[in-house]
Amino acid sequence: MSVYLVKLVELISINIESDQSFLHIKLTTEKDVELLWKIDDFTAENLKALTVFGEHHKYRLSYYSSWDSTKNQYISYLTRTFLDQSEKIYFACSEAYVKGLKAIKTDEVNSQILLPSIATSLSIEPEKKKHKKSLQSFAWVSLVFMSVLTIVLVANSLLSMAETNENSKELKKNKTQEIEIPIASLKGKTDSFQKTSIPEQESALPLVELSENVNFSIQEGNVALTFDDGPSKFTKEITDILKEHDVGGTFFFIGKNVEKHHDSIQYVKFNGYSIGSHSMHHHNFTNLSVEQQEYELLHTNKLIENITQEKITLFRPPYGSKNEITIELMDKTNTKMVLWNADTEDWKSQNANEIVNYVVNSKTSGSIILLHESQAVIEALPRIIEHLKNQGLHIVSLN
């Protein structure tokens, strides 16, 4: 049995009927293959709201998925492209959709999933290309009435139904290919799909609630990794490292960077990490008036909240500089100021080994560790996490 090496999944259209929904997608492998994917209405509606099909944009589905423990739902994303521009758009999806992505990615095959007539009709005989159109029509119409939840690959060369049945024995001898990818629907009424399970590896991240208006440290036995000056081109990779090691993290974003990297903010949020403000322009707050400080804080909060749809309650003043005006602003806006008691000074060295050495030689229990988004931090982070875990510490997000 041949296996297709799926590289890209292009979303061509979304069809939502009264009792069923389908995605029409194209797999780019050694040659393009189109298929229909029957999915749940919840995922289909969410995708429909984000897409406008036409000559200007193309959409590519990502194999990425994660569990948002705060909203109790799965998250995936699609990439919208136009010329040389691309944008990642996140959406809520079902467990069935996540399983479908995995099936497509791994080319899982299960001949018991297809109805016999459909499975037989998918046999491929290259020399009989003249029957392609008639059988493609059959495959599309038949899928509408299928009670079995499947994806059917529409190959380039297909036999008609009558000739397929007559030559089924001969086709078996010739070891003709049959290709299918099973998909389980969230709306299926069998017991096995009535409940949505949360995978163990996607459990809630460790979190510490801050109790003070101004915070330099946290409870002993815990340690917080914090990342300043994003969002940036490094944000997603830092997030991936934290997620890979199943540890917490807190990001402090600068307002002027938000528009350029708003997809990175979505990525951090949907992976469950904490987000705070680091001001609009990274000015020293002790040199600013009341009005200027309010603008630096509140305008940045608004930009981030428009993306995350959640209130920003954490703030880190640039350079750690603050005055009475800043403290009063924290009280007025019910915001927690997050400072630090472990400064790696990574921005000076830009050297992964020096960053790691600082952490290794510091008292880390109860620490809030200051880091900045950079390539050096990306290189140092796995070793830092390994060291902190070896110390028996909980690496937490802040809230």
mmCIF file of C-alpha atoms in Angstrom:
data_model
loop_
_atom_site.group_PDB
_atom_site.id
_atom_site.type_symbol
_atom_site.label_atom_id
_atom_site.label_comp_id
_atom_site.label_asym_id
_atom_site.label_seq_id
_atom_site.Cartn_x
_atom_site.Cartn_y
_atom_site.Cartn_z
ATOM 1 C CA MET A 1 0.000 0.000 0.000
ATOM 2 C CA SER A 2 1.439 3.377 -1.020
ATOM 3 C CA VAL A 3 1.674 6.246 1.439
ATOM 4 C CA TYR A 4 1.295 9.872 0.379
ATOM 5 C CA LEU A 5 3.802 12.267 1.969
ATOM 6 C CA VAL A 6 1.593 15.229 2.818
ATOM 7 C CA LYS A 7 3.434 18.547 2.795
ATOM 8 C CA LEU A 8 0.826 21.305 2.571
ATOM 9 C CA VAL A 9 -2.938 21.423 3.141
ATOM 10 C CA GLU A 10 -4.638 24.164 1.143
ATOM 11 C CA LEU A 11 -8.197 25.102 2.090
ATOM 12 C CA ILE A 12 -10.138 25.630 -1.134
ATOM 13 C CA SER A 13 -13.673 26.127 0.177
ATOM 14 C CA ILE A 14 -16.013 25.513 3.111
ATOM 15 C CA ASN A 15 -19.447 23.986 2.546
ATOM 16 C CA ILE A 16 -21.941 24.225 5.402
ATOM 17 C CA GLU A 17 -25.312 22.539 4.896
ATOM 18 C CA SER A 18 -28.228 22.127 7.275
ATOM 19 C CA ASP A 19 -27.056 18.761 8.568
ATOM 20 C CA GLN A 20 -23.360 18.532 7.680
ATOM 21 C CA SER A 21 -20.211 20.506 6.895
ATOM 22 C CA PHE A 22 -17.311 19.805 4.549
ATOM 23 C CA LEU A 23 -13.892 21.264 3.886
ATOM 24 C CA HIS A 24 -12.685 21.027 0.311
ATOM 25 C CA ILE A 25 -8.895 20.807 0.614
ATOM 26 C CA LYS A 26 -5.918 20.112 -1.612
ATOM 27 C CA LEU A 27 -2.901 18.146 -0.430
ATOM 28 C CA THR A 28 0.405 18.998 -2.038
ATOM 29 C CA THR A 29 2.486 15.832 -2.187
ATOM 30 C CA GLU A 30 4.408 14.363 -5.084
ATOM 31 C CA LYS A 31 1.372 15.566 -7.006
ATOM 32 C CA ASP A 32 -1.681 17.533 -5.916
ATOM 33 C CA VAL A 33 -4.645 15.568 -4.572
ATOM 34 C CA GLU A 34 -8.040 17.058 -3.735
ATOM 35 C CA LEU A 35 -10.377 15.682 -1.091
ATOM 36 C CA LEU A 36 -13.500 16.340 0.936
ATOM 37 C CA TRP A 37 -13.245 16.350 4.718
ATOM 38 C CA LYS A 38 -16.458 16.030 6.687
ATOM 39 C CA ILE A 39 -16.062 18.033 9.906
ATOM 40 C CA ASP A 40 -18.195 19.328 12.768
ATOM 41 C CA ASP A 41 -20.255 22.501 12.398
ATOM 42 C CA PHE A 42 -18.403 24.262 15.253
ATOM 43 C CA THR A 43 -15.048 24.166 13.473
ATOM 44 C CA ALA A 44 -16.590 24.861 10.080
ATOM 45 C CA GLU A 45 -18.390 27.975 11.340
ATOM 46 C CA ASN A 46 -15.227 29.309 12.974
ATOM 47 C CA LEU A 47 -13.253 28.823 9.771
ATOM 48 C CA LYS A 48 -16.043 30.344 7.697
ATOM 49 C CA ALA A 49 -15.927 33.525 9.782
ATOM 50 C CA LEU A 50 -12.204 33.967 9.066
ATOM 51 C CA THR A 51 -12.050 33.255 5.345
ATOM 52 C CA VAL A 52 -13.050 35.040 2.157
ATOM 53 C CA PHE A 53 -12.307 32.893 -0.859
ATOM 54 C CA GLY A 54 -11.381 34.573 -4.114
ATOM 55 C CA GLU A 55 -8.492 35.384 -6.366
ATOM 56 C CA HIS A 56 -6.642 37.559 -3.847
ATOM 57 C CA HIS A 57 -5.942 35.216 -0.931
ATOM 58 C CA LYS A 58 -5.038 31.589 -0.372
ATOM 59 C CA TYR A 59 -5.438 29.680 2.891
ATOM 60 C CA ARG A 60 -3.244 26.906 4.252
ATOM 61 C CA LEU A 61 -4.256 24.780 7.245
ATOM 62 C CA SER A 62 -1.602 24.170 9.873
ATOM 63 C CA TYR A 63 -1.008 20.833 11.606
ATOM 64 C CA TYR A 64 -0.474 22.778 14.831
ATOM 65 C CA SER A 65 -3.013 22.438 17.650
ATOM 66 C CA SER A 66 -3.048 23.112 21.381
ATOM 67 C CA TRP A 67 -5.455 22.963 24.305
ATOM 68 C CA ASP A 68 -6.516 26.316 25.802
ATOM 69 C CA SER A 69 -7.153 25.378 29.426
ATOM 70 C CA THR A 70 -8.682 28.776 30.239
ATOM 71 C CA LYS A 71 -11.399 28.422 27.591
ATOM 72 C CA ASN A 72 -11.591 24.608 27.582
ATOM 73 C CA GLN A 73 -11.188 24.319 23.838
ATOM 74 C CA TYR A 74 -8.675 23.364 21.192
ATOM 75 C CA ILE A 75 -6.867 25.985 19.123
ATOM 76 C CA SER A 76 -5.324 25.723 15.674
ATOM 77 C CA TYR A 77 -4.452 28.220 12.975
ATOM 78 C CA LEU A 78 -4.487 28.751 9.244
ATOM 79 C CA THR A 79 -2.108 30.890 7.206
ATOM 80 C CA ARG A 80 -3.584 33.468 4.843
ATOM 81 C CA THR A 81 -1.239 34.390 1.996
ATOM 82 C CA PHE A 82 -1.283 37.145 -0.610
ATOM 83 C CA LEU A 83 1.694 37.509 -2.953
ATOM 84 C CA ASP A 84 4.731 37.540 -0.631
ATOM 85 C CA GLN A 85 2.736 38.391 2.494
ATOM 86 C CA SER A 86 1.378 35.880 5.005
ATOM 87 C CA GLU A 87 -0.584 36.050 8.240
ATOM 88 C CA LYS A 88 -1.383 33.418 10.841
ATOM 89 C CA ILE A 89 -5.004 33.411 12.029
ATOM 90 C CA TYR A 90 -5.944 31.378 15.098
ATOM 91 C CA PHE A 91 -9.348 29.747 15.593
ATOM 92 C CA ALA A 92 -11.127 27.456 18.023
ATOM 93 C CA CYS A 93 -11.690 23.909 16.792
ATOM 94 C CA SER A 94 -13.000 20.537 17.938
ATOM 95 C CA GLU A 95 -11.176 17.467 19.173
ATOM 96 C CA ALA A 96 -12.322 15.743 15.993
ATOM 97 C CA TYR A 97 -10.578 18.363 13.877
ATOM 98 C CA VAL A 98 -7.364 17.865 15.876
ATOM 99 C CA LYS A 99 -7.566 14.101 15.304
ATOM 100 C CA GLY A 100 -8.153 14.748 11.626
ATOM 101 C CA LEU A 101 -5.027 16.868 11.381
ATOM 102 C CA LYS A 102 -3.025 14.085 12.981
ATOM 103 C CA ALA A 103 -4.478 11.535 10.570
ATOM 104 C CA ILE A 104 -3.583 13.678 7.580
ATOM 105 C CA LYS A 105 -0.092 14.359 8.875
ATOM 106 C CA THR A 106 0.696 10.705 9.558
ATOM 107 C CA ASP A 107 -1.147 9.262 6.527
ATOM 108 C CA GLU A 108 -3.124 6.846 8.684
ATOM 109 C CA VAL A 109 -5.023 4.257 6.668
ATOM 110 C CA ASN A 110 -7.967 2.165 7.820
ATOM 111 C CA SER A 111 -9.935 0.390 5.131
ATOM 112 C CA GLN A 112 -12.790 -0.317 7.543
ATOM 113 C CA ILE A 113 -13.693 3.379 7.679
ATOM 114 C CA LEU A 114 -14.803 3.705 4.046
ATOM 115 C CA LEU A 115 -18.040 2.315 2.747
ATOM 116 C CA PRO A 116 -17.252 -0.616 0.463
ATOM 117 C CA SER A 117 -18.635 1.052 -2.642
ATOM 118 C CA ILE A 118 -16.597 4.187 -2.036
ATOM 119 C CA ALA A 119 -13.435 2.284 -1.193
ATOM 120 C CA THR A 120 -13.717 0.266 -4.377
ATOM 121 C CA SER A 121 -14.370 3.333 -6.480
ATOM 122 C CA LEU A 122 -11.125 4.898 -5.285
ATOM 123 C CA SER A 123 -8.992 2.252 -6.960
ATOM 124 C CA ILE A 124 -6.558 3.904 -9.361
ATOM 125 C CA GLU A 125 -5.847 2.668 -12.889
ATOM 126 C CA PRO A 126 -3.790 5.305 -14.719
ATOM 127 C CA GLU A 127 -4.515 4.160 -18.280
ATOM 128 C CA LYS A 128 -8.265 4.839 -17.921
ATOM 129 C CA LYS A 129 -8.201 8.623 -17.524
ATOM 130 C CA LYS A 130 -11.339 9.081 -19.634
ATOM 131 C CA HIS A 131 -13.522 8.048 -16.663
ATOM 132 C CA LYS A 132 -12.104 10.659 -14.250
ATOM 133 C CA LYS A 133 -14.947 13.155 -14.481
ATOM 134 C CA SER A 134 -17.819 10.731 -13.941
ATOM 135 C CA LEU A 135 -16.291 9.110 -10.888
ATOM 136 C CA GLN A 136 -15.258 12.413 -9.301
ATOM 137 C CA SER A 137 -18.899 13.457 -9.475
ATOM 138 C CA PHE A 138 -19.928 10.198 -7.850
ATOM 139 C CA ALA A 139 -17.431 10.647 -5.025
ATOM 140 C CA TRP A 140 -18.676 14.147 -4.212
ATOM 141 C CA VAL A 141 -22.359 13.172 -4.292
ATOM 142 C CA SER A 142 -21.858 9.978 -2.318
ATOM 143 C CA LEU A 143 -20.049 11.767 0.464
ATOM 144 C CA VAL A 144 -23.096 13.895 1.164
ATOM 145 C CA PHE A 145 -24.992 10.794 2.224
ATOM 146 C CA MET A 146 -22.221 9.065 4.119
ATOM 147 C CA SER A 147 -22.902 8.225 7.724
ATOM 148 C CA VAL A 148 -19.370 6.961 8.192
ATOM 149 C CA LEU A 149 -17.013 9.864 8.984
ATOM 150 C CA THR A 150 -14.293 9.840 6.364
ATOM 151 C CA ILE A 151 -12.023 11.798 4.130
ATOM 152 C CA VAL A 152 -12.035 10.626 0.531
ATOM 153 C CA LEU A 153 -9.072 11.394 -1.700
ATOM 154 C CA VAL A 154 -10.074 12.287 -5.259
ATOM 155 C CA ALA A 155 -7.208 10.921 -7.347
ATOM 156 C CA ASN A 156 -6.205 12.110 -10.789
ATOM 157 C CA SER A 157 -7.276 8.926 -12.623
ATOM 158 C CA LEU A 158 -10.373 6.961 -11.562
ATOM 159 C CA LEU A 159 -12.577 4.169 -12.921
ATOM 160 C CA SER A 160 -16.331 4.392 -13.322
ATOM 161 C CA MET A 161 -18.476 2.409 -10.875
ATOM 162 C CA ALA A 162 -19.589 -0.226 -13.329
ATOM 163 C CA GLU A 163 -16.160 -0.988 -14.691
ATOM 164 C CA THR A 164 -14.654 -0.994 -11.211
ATOM 165 C CA ASN A 165 -17.086 -3.659 -9.999
ATOM 166 C CA GLU A 166 -16.524 -5.800 -13.085
ATOM 167 C CA ASN A 167 -12.749 -5.636 -12.754
ATOM 168 C CA SER A 168 -12.423 -5.683 -8.973
ATOM 169 C CA LYS A 169 -10.672 -9.055 -8.913
ATOM 170 C CA GLU A 170 -8.238 -8.003 -11.603
ATOM 171 C CA LEU A 171 -7.541 -4.753 -9.803
ATOM 172 C CA LYS A 172 -6.694 -6.608 -6.601
ATOM 173 C CA LYS A 173 -4.193 -8.722 -8.504
ATOM 174 C CA ASN A 174 -2.573 -5.561 -9.837
ATOM 175 C CA LYS A 175 -2.344 -4.222 -6.246
ATOM 176 C CA THR A 176 -4.059 -0.997 -7.188
ATOM 177 C CA GLN A 177 -3.769 1.752 -4.563
ATOM 178 C CA GLU A 178 -6.511 2.633 -2.119
ATOM 179 C CA ILE A 179 -5.931 5.766 -0.062
ATOM 180 C CA GLU A 180 -8.019 7.092 2.802
ATOM 181 C CA ILE A 181 -7.660 9.161 5.942
ATOM 182 C CA PRO A 182 -10.142 8.545 8.770
ATOM 183 C CA ILE A 183 -11.585 11.518 10.639
ATOM 184 C CA ALA A 184 -13.688 11.301 13.816
ATOM 185 C CA SER A 185 -16.421 13.938 14.170
ATOM 186 C CA LEU A 186 -17.020 15.763 17.437
ATOM 187 C CA LYS A 187 -20.736 15.553 16.782
ATOM 188 C CA GLY A 188 -20.740 11.775 16.423
ATOM 189 C CA LYS A 189 -23.292 10.102 18.662
ATOM 190 C CA THR A 190 -21.235 7.109 19.655
ATOM 191 C CA ASP A 191 -20.107 6.901 23.268
ATOM 192 C CA SER A 192 -16.459 7.223 22.336
ATOM 193 C CA PHE A 193 -16.950 10.726 20.936
ATOM 194 C CA GLN A 194 -19.547 12.221 23.287
ATOM 195 C CA LYS A 195 -16.886 13.620 25.639
ATOM 196 C CA THR A 196 -13.911 15.783 24.769
ATOM 197 C CA SER A 197 -10.800 14.563 26.540
ATOM 198 C CA ILE A 198 -7.852 16.780 27.492
ATOM 199 C CA PRO A 199 -4.508 15.178 26.628
ATOM 200 C CA GLU A 200 -2.208 14.799 29.607
ATOM 201 C CA GLN A 201 0.624 16.682 27.914
ATOM 202 C CA GLU A 202 -1.619 19.740 27.578
ATOM 203 C CA SER A 203 -2.402 20.163 31.271
ATOM 204 C CA ALA A 204 -2.648 23.643 32.806
ATOM 205 C CA LEU A 205 0.651 25.457 33.255
ATOM 206 C CA PRO A 206 1.885 26.215 36.807
ATOM 207 C CA LEU A 207 0.732 29.676 37.895
ATOM 208 C CA VAL A 208 1.453 31.990 40.831
ATOM 209 C CA GLU A 209 -1.003 34.716 41.850
ATOM 210 C CA LEU A 210 0.789 37.921 42.843
ATOM 211 C CA SER A 211 -0.518 39.473 46.054
ATOM 212 C CA GLU A 212 1.395 42.776 46.163
ATOM 213 C CA ASN A 213 1.072 45.886 44.014
ATOM 214 C CA VAL A 214 4.852 45.861 43.536
ATOM 215 C CA ASN A 215 6.539 42.451 43.289
ATOM 216 C CA PHE A 216 10.249 41.632 43.339
ATOM 217 C CA SER A 217 9.979 37.924 44.188
ATOM 218 C CA ILE A 218 7.570 35.015 44.612
ATOM 219 C CA GLN A 219 7.124 32.159 47.071
ATOM 220 C CA GLU A 220 10.073 29.878 47.789
ATOM 221 C CA GLY A 221 10.054 26.675 45.766
ATOM 222 C CA ASN A 222 8.925 28.569 42.677
ATOM 223 C CA VAL A 223 10.776 30.516 40.009
ATOM 224 C CA ALA A 224 9.435 32.756 37.244
ATOM 225 C CA LEU A 225 11.035 33.178 33.827
ATOM 226 C CA THR A 226 10.081 36.580 32.392
ATOM 227 C CA PHE A 227 10.818 37.919 28.918
ATOM 228 C CA ASP A 228 10.976 41.630 28.069
ATOM 229 C CA ASP A 229 10.896 43.774 24.918
ATOM 230 C CA GLY A 230 8.705 41.609 22.684
ATOM 231 C CA PRO A 231 6.762 40.766 20.723
ATOM 232 C CA SER A 232 9.536 39.988 18.277
ATOM 233 C CA LYS A 233 10.726 37.407 15.787
ATOM 234 C CA PHE A 234 11.925 35.374 18.786
ATOM 235 C CA THR A 235 8.591 35.224 20.660
ATOM 236 C CA LYS A 236 7.193 32.066 19.094
ATOM 237 C CA GLU A 237 10.390 30.069 19.472
ATOM 238 C CA ILE A 238 10.650 31.038 23.140
ATOM 239 C CA THR A 239 7.027 29.950 23.566
ATOM 240 C CA ASP A 240 7.728 26.629 21.853
ATOM 241 C CA ILE A 241 10.663 25.920 24.180
ATOM 242 C CA LEU A 242 8.550 26.655 27.260
ATOM 243 C CA LYS A 243 5.761 24.463 25.921
ATOM 244 C CA GLU A 244 8.135 21.631 25.037
ATOM 245 C CA HIS A 245 9.378 21.546 28.633
ATOM 246 C CA ASP A 246 5.869 22.058 30.102
ATOM 247 C CA VAL A 247 6.862 25.097 32.179
ATOM 248 C CA GLY A 248 5.389 28.531 32.771
ATOM 249 C CA GLY A 249 6.551 31.877 31.443
ATOM 250 C CA THR A 250 5.518 35.533 31.413
ATOM 251 C CA PHE A 251 5.994 37.991 28.533
ATOM 252 C CA PHE A 252 6.123 41.784 28.847
ATOM 253 C CA PHE A 253 5.325 43.395 25.500
ATOM 254 C CA ILE A 254 6.142 46.879 24.200
ATOM 255 C CA GLY A 255 3.230 48.644 22.517
ATOM 256 C CA LYS A 256 5.149 49.872 19.472
ATOM 257 C CA ASN A 257 5.976 46.242 18.578
ATOM 258 C CA VAL A 258 2.412 44.965 18.793
ATOM 259 C CA GLU A 259 1.152 45.768 15.301
ATOM 260 C CA LYS A 260 4.148 44.205 13.575
ATOM 261 C CA HIS A 261 3.968 40.985 15.605
ATOM 262 C CA HIS A 262 0.314 40.635 16.616
ATOM 263 C CA ASP A 263 0.313 36.981 15.531
ATOM 264 C CA SER A 264 3.036 36.311 18.114
ATOM 265 C CA ILE A 265 0.787 37.732 20.831
ATOM 266 C CA GLN A 266 -1.976 35.374 19.706
ATOM 267 C CA TYR A 267 0.490 32.505 19.802
ATOM 268 C CA VAL A 268 1.574 33.264 23.373
ATOM 269 C CA LYS A 269 -2.021 33.694 24.526
ATOM 270 C CA PHE A 270 -3.360 30.515 22.915
ATOM 271 C CA ASN A 271 -0.528 28.493 24.413
ATOM 272 C CA GLY A 272 -1.557 29.621 27.882
ATOM 273 C CA TYR A 273 1.289 31.954 28.858
ATOM 274 C CA SER A 274 0.916 35.202 30.794
ATOM 275 C CA ILE A 275 1.189 38.589 29.108
ATOM 276 C CA GLY A 276 1.933 41.969 30.645
ATOM 277 C CA SER A 277 2.666 45.489 29.425
ATOM 278 C CA HIS A 278 6.180 46.930 29.152
ATOM 279 C CA SER A 279 4.979 50.435 28.145
ATOM 280 C CA MET A 280 4.408 51.909 24.704
ATOM 281 C CA HIS A 281 7.855 53.290 23.863
ATOM 282 C CA HIS A 282 10.157 51.943 26.614
ATOM 283 C CA HIS A 283 10.693 55.373 28.199
ATOM 284 C CA ASN A 284 11.993 55.889 31.735
ATOM 285 C CA PHE A 285 8.814 56.457 33.752
ATOM 286 C CA THR A 286 10.513 58.715 36.295
ATOM 287 C CA ASN A 287 10.968 61.276 33.507
ATOM 288 C CA LEU A 288 7.299 61.242 32.480
ATOM 289 C CA SER A 289 4.302 63.266 33.634
ATOM 290 C CA VAL A 290 1.119 61.753 35.019
ATOM 291 C CA GLU A 291 -0.557 61.964 31.613
ATOM 292 C CA GLN A 292 2.422 60.466 29.822
ATOM 293 C CA GLN A 293 2.654 57.544 32.226
ATOM 294 C CA GLU A 294 -1.061 56.853 31.849
ATOM 295 C CA TYR A 295 -0.736 56.865 28.069
ATOM 296 C CA GLU A 296 2.300 54.557 28.096
ATOM 297 C CA LEU A 297 0.437 52.037 30.249
ATOM 298 C CA LEU A 298 -3.164 52.272 29.079
ATOM 299 C CA HIS A 299 -2.578 52.575 25.342
ATOM 300 C CA THR A 300 -0.312 49.525 25.361
ATOM 301 C CA ASN A 301 -2.875 47.588 27.396
ATOM 302 C CA LYS A 302 -5.571 48.448 24.868
ATOM 303 C CA LEU A 303 -3.473 47.294 21.909
ATOM 304 C CA ILE A 304 -2.757 43.949 23.546
ATOM 305 C CA GLU A 305 -6.306 43.473 24.868
ATOM 306 C CA ASN A 306 -7.714 43.988 21.372
ATOM 307 C CA ILE A 307 -5.795 40.856 20.382
ATOM 308 C CA THR A 308 -6.118 38.671 23.480
ATOM 309 C CA GLN A 309 -9.652 39.757 24.460
ATOM 310 C CA GLU A 310 -8.487 39.651 28.084
ATOM 311 C CA LYS A 311 -7.646 42.428 30.509
ATOM 312 C CA ILE A 312 -3.934 43.102 31.045
ATOM 313 C CA THR A 313 -3.167 43.242 34.778
ATOM 314 C CA LEU A 314 0.640 42.968 34.807
ATOM 315 C CA PHE A 315 3.114 45.787 34.153
ATOM 316 C CA ARG A 316 6.882 46.006 34.145
ATOM 317 C CA PRO A 317 8.277 49.560 33.954
ATOM 318 C CA PRO A 318 11.222 49.974 31.568
ATOM 319 C CA TYR A 319 14.548 49.771 33.407
ATOM 320 C CA GLY A 320 12.561 49.016 36.564
ATOM 321 C CA SER A 321 12.208 52.788 37.021
ATOM 322 C CA LYS A 322 9.188 54.007 38.983
ATOM 323 C CA ASN A 323 8.034 56.826 41.247
ATOM 324 C CA GLU A 324 4.991 57.686 43.332
ATOM 325 C CA ILE A 325 3.035 58.523 40.196
ATOM 326 C CA THR A 326 3.705 55.016 38.882
ATOM 327 C CA ILE A 327 2.638 53.389 42.156
ATOM 328 C CA GLU A 328 -0.576 55.424 42.227
ATOM 329 C CA LEU A 329 -1.238 54.421 38.626
ATOM 330 C CA MET A 330 -0.956 50.762 39.632
ATOM 331 C CA ASP A 331 -3.575 51.319 42.359
ATOM 332 C CA LYS A 332 -5.841 53.281 40.043
ATOM 333 C CA THR A 333 -5.828 50.653 37.294
ATOM 334 C CA ASN A 334 -5.724 47.578 39.577
ATOM 335 C CA THR A 335 -2.442 46.523 37.990
ATOM 336 C CA LYS A 336 0.386 44.479 39.523
ATOM 337 C CA MET A 337 3.914 45.777 38.955
ATOM 338 C CA VAL A 338 6.389 42.963 38.276
ATOM 339 C CA LEU A 339 10.047 43.740 38.914
ATOM 340 C CA TRP A 340 12.791 41.141 39.520
ATOM 341 C CA ASN A 341 15.472 39.941 41.884
ATOM 342 C CA ALA A 342 17.615 38.085 39.332
ATOM 343 C CA ASP A 343 18.964 40.110 36.402
ATOM 344 C CA THR A 344 20.877 38.027 33.860
ATOM 345 C CA GLU A 345 22.005 41.191 32.023
ATOM 346 C CA ASP A 346 21.587 39.143 28.873
ATOM 347 C CA TRP A 347 21.235 42.314 26.800
ATOM 348 C CA LYS A 348 24.864 43.162 27.591
ATOM 349 C CA SER A 349 26.578 39.880 26.834
ATOM 350 C CA GLN A 350 24.281 38.390 24.179
ATOM 351 C CA ASN A 351 26.089 35.172 25.082
ATOM 352 C CA ALA A 352 24.138 32.011 25.902
ATOM 353 C CA ASN A 353 26.857 30.514 28.100
ATOM 354 C CA GLU A 354 27.130 33.643 30.235
ATOM 355 C CA ILE A 355 23.349 33.766 30.668
ATOM 356 C CA VAL A 356 23.261 30.139 31.795
ATOM 357 C CA ASN A 357 26.208 30.648 34.149
ATOM 358 C CA TYR A 358 24.463 33.562 35.836
ATOM 359 C CA VAL A 359 21.371 31.460 36.563
ATOM 360 C CA VAL A 360 23.410 28.458 37.728
ATOM 361 C CA ASN A 361 25.366 30.620 40.184
ATOM 362 C CA SER A 362 22.335 32.520 41.531
ATOM 363 C CA LYS A 363 19.782 31.822 44.246
ATOM 364 C CA THR A 364 16.830 30.874 42.105
ATOM 365 C CA SER A 365 14.188 29.670 44.580
ATOM 366 C CA GLY A 366 11.607 32.443 44.873
ATOM 367 C CA SER A 367 13.222 34.410 42.057
ATOM 368 C CA ILE A 368 11.733 36.422 39.234
ATOM 369 C CA ILE A 369 14.392 36.081 36.528
ATOM 370 C CA LEU A 370 14.743 38.908 34.012
ATOM 371 C CA LEU A 371 15.430 37.896 30.398
ATOM 372 C CA HIS A 372 14.978 39.603 27.044
ATOM 373 C CA GLU A 373 13.786 38.170 23.756
ATOM 374 C CA SER A 374 16.908 37.322 21.757
ATOM 375 C CA GLN A 375 18.684 34.497 19.962
ATOM 376 C CA ALA A 376 21.091 34.144 22.887
ATOM 377 C CA VAL A 377 18.180 33.563 25.269
ATOM 378 C CA ILE A 378 16.688 30.979 22.897
ATOM 379 C CA GLU A 379 19.994 29.096 22.958
ATOM 380 C CA ALA A 380 20.306 29.378 26.741
ATOM 381 C CA LEU A 381 16.699 28.634 27.687
ATOM 382 C CA PRO A 382 16.686 24.804 27.480
ATOM 383 C CA ARG A 383 19.743 24.627 29.752
ATOM 384 C CA ILE A 384 18.245 27.145 32.179
ATOM 385 C CA ILE A 385 15.047 25.120 32.404
ATOM 386 C CA GLU A 386 16.972 21.882 32.927
ATOM 387 C CA HIS A 387 18.965 23.462 35.778
ATOM 388 C CA LEU A 388 15.871 24.878 37.490
ATOM 389 C CA LYS A 389 14.074 21.540 37.241
ATOM 390 C CA ASN A 390 17.097 19.788 38.718
ATOM 391 C CA GLN A 391 16.783 22.161 41.674
ATOM 392 C CA GLY A 392 13.254 20.838 42.226
ATOM 393 C CA LEU A 393 11.680 24.216 41.455
ATOM 394 C CA HIS A 394 8.285 24.908 39.894
ATOM 395 C CA ILE A 395 8.776 27.150 36.852
ATOM 396 C CA VAL A 396 5.631 29.273 36.907
ATOM 397 C CA SER A 397 3.686 31.893 35.017
ATOM 398 C CA LEU A 398 2.627 35.038 36.876
ATOM 399 C CA ASN A 399 -0.863 36.409 37.295
#
